[in-house]
Coordinates of C-alpha atoms in Angstrom, one line a residue:
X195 CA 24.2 -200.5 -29.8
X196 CA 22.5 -198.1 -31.5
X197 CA 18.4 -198.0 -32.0
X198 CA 17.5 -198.5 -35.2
X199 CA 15.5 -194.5 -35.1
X200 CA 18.7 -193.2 -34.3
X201 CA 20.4 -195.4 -37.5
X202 CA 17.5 -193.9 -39.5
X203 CA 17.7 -190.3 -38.3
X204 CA 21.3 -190.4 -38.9
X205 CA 20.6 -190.7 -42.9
X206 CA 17.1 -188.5 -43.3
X207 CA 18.4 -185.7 -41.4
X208 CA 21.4 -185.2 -43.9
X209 CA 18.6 -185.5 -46.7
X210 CA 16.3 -183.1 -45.2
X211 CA 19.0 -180.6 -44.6
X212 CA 20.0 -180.7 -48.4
X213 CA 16.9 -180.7 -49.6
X214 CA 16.3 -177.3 -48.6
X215 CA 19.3 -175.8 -50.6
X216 CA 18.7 -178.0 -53.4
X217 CA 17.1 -176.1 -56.6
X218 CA 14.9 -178.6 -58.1
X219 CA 14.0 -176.4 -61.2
X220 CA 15.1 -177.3 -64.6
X221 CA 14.9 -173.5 -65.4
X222 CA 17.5 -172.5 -68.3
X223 CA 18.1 -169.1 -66.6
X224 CA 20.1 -168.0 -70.1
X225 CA 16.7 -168.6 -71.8
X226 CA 14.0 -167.4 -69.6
X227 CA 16.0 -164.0 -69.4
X228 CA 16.3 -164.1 -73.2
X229 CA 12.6 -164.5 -73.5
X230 CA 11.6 -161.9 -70.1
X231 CA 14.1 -159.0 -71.6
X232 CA 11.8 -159.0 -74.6
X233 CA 8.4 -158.4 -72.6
X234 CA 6.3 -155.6 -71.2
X235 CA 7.7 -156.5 -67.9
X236 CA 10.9 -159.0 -67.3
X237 CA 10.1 -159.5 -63.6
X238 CA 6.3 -160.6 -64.0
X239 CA 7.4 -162.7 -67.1
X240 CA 10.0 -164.2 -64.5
X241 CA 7.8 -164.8 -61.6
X242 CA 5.2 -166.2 -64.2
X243 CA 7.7 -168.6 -65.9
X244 CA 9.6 -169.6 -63.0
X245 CA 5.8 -170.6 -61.4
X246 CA 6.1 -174.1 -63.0
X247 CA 6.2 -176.4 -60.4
X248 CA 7.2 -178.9 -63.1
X249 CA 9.9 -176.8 -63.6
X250 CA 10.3 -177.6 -67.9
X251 CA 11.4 -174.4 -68.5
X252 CA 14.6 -175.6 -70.0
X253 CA 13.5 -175.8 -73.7
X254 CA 11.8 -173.2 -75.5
X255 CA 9.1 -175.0 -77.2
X256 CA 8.3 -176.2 -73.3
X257 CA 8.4 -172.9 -72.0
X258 CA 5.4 -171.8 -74.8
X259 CA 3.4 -174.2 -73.0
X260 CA 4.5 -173.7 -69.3
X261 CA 3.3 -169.9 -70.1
X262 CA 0.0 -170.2 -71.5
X263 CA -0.7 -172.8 -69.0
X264 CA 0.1 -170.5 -66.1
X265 CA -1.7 -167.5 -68.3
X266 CA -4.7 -169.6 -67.7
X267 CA -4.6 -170.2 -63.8
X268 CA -3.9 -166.2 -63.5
X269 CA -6.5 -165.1 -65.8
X270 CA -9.3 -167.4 -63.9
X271 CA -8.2 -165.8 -61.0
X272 CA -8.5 -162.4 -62.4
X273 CA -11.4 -163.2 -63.4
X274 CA -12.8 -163.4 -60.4
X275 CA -11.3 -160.9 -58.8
X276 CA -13.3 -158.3 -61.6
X277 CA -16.2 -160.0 -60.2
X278 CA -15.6 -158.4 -56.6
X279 CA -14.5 -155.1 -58.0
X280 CA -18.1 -155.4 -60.0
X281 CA -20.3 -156.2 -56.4
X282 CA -18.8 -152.7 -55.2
X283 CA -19.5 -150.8 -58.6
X284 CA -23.0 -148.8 -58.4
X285 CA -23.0 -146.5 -61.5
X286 CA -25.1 -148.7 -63.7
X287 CA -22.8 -147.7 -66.7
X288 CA -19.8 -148.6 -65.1
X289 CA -21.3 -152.2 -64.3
X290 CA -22.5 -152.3 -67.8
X291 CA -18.5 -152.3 -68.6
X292 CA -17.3 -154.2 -66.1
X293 CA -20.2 -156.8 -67.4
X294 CA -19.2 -157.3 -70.7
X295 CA -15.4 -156.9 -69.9
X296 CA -16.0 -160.2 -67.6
X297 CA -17.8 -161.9 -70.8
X298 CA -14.7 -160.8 -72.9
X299 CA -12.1 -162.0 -70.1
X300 CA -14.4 -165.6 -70.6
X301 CA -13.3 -165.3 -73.9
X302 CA -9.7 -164.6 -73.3
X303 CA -9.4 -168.1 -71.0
X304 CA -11.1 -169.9 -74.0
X305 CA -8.5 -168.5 -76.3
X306 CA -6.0 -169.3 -74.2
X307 CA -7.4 -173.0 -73.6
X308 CA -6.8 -173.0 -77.6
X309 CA -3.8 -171.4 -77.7
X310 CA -2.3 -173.9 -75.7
X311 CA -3.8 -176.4 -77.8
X312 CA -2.3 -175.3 -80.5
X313 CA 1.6 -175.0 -78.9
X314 CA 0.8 -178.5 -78.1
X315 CA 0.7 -179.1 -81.5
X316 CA 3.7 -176.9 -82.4
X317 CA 0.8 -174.7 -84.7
X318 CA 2.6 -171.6 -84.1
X319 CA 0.7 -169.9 -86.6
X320 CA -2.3 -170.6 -85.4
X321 CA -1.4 -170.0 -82.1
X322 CA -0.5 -166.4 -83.2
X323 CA -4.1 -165.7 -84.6
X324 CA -5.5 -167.0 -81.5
X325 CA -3.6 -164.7 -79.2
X326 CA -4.0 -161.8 -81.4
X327 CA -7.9 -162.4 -81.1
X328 CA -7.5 -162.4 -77.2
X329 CA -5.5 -159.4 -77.2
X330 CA -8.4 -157.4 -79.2
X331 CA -11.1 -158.5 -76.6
X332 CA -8.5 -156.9 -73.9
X333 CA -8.3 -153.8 -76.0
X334 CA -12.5 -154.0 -76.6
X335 CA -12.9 -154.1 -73.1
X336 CA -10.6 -151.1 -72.6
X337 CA -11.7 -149.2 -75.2
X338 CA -15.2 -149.1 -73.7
X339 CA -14.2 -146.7 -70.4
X340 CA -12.6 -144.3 -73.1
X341 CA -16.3 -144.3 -74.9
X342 CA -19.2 -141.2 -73.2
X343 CA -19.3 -141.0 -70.6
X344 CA -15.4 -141.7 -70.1
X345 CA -14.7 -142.8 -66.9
X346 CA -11.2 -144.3 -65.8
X347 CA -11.6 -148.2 -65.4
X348 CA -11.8 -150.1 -62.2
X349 CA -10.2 -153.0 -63.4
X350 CA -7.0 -151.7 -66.0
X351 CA -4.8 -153.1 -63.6
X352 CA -5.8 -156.6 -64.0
X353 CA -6.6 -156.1 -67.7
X354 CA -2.9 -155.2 -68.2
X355 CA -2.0 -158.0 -66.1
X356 CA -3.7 -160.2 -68.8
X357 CA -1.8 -158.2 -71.6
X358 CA 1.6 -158.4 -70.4
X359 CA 0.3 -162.4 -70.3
X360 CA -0.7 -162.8 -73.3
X361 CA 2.9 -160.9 -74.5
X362 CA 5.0 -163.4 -72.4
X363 CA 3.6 -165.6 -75.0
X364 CA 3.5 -163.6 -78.4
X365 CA 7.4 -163.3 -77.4
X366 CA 8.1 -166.9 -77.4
X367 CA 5.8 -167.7 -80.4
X368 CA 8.2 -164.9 -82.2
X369 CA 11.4 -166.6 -81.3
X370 CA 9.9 -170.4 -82.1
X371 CA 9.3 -168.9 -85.3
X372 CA 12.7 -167.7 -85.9
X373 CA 14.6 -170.0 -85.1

């Protein structure tokens, strides 16, 4: 007779074994590549949106949410990943920028935090405004290495990383509003 662990093993192991092929997003590929061929950058607006460990990418008015949600873990990241580019920065100008680009990104996460308040709410309009304001504090920041003495910025890869974010999202609140 049979142990009952070899009786149990011979029903997980099965399970286990599919498990690992089994997909368990509910990602409508048709729609996330709709949405990504319309961005800055379809593969980053893939890995972004496909990041959902929920997975509730299958409806577009979900997918609004899924991306500022995951705009916010990235940009808090980013965040403080300026702040180590700043502890290596010595040219007090240069710092001075980086300074008030960190106070701007600050910004961007609480415009964000409303944005997605606002898809919650299905205020696509208002969403809109909100991400147009972020956007400008991205270009502000930018806009101050072109200023004297120019100098080429330390962090314009993460600040276009934040951009191309805040785009996944300006493309979704486009096609929510036309349709």
């Amino acid at each position: 007779m049979a142990s009952p662990i070899s009786c149990i093993s011979i029903l997980i192991i099965p399970l286990l074994v599919t498990s690992l092929f089994y997909d368990v997003s509910n990602a409508d590929r048709p729609l996330l590549e709709k949405v990504c061929k319309q961005t800055f950058d379809h593969d980053f607006c893939m890995s972004v949106l496909l990041s959902d460990p929920e997975g509730l990418t299958n409806v577009l008015y979900r997918l609004g949410l899924v991306s500022t949600s995951v705009s916010l873990k990235i940009i808090s990241t980013t965040n403080g990943e300026i702040g180590n580019v700043l502890i290596g920065v010595t040219d007090p100008v240069d710092r001075t920028r980086i300074s008030n680009c960190q106070t701007d990104i600050d910004d961007v996460y609480d415009k964000m935090q409303l944005a997605r308040n606002a898809a919650g709410s299905q205020s696509y309009w208002e969403e809109a405004r909100i991400l147009a304001s972020a956007k400008q504090k991205i270009i502000d920041c930018e806009k101050q290495f072109e200023s004297s003495p120019k100098h080429a910025s330390p962090i314009s890869d993460h600040t276009y990383k934040i951009t191309k974010l805040i785009n996944i999202s300006v493309v979704i609140i486009n096609m929510l509003l036309s349709s």
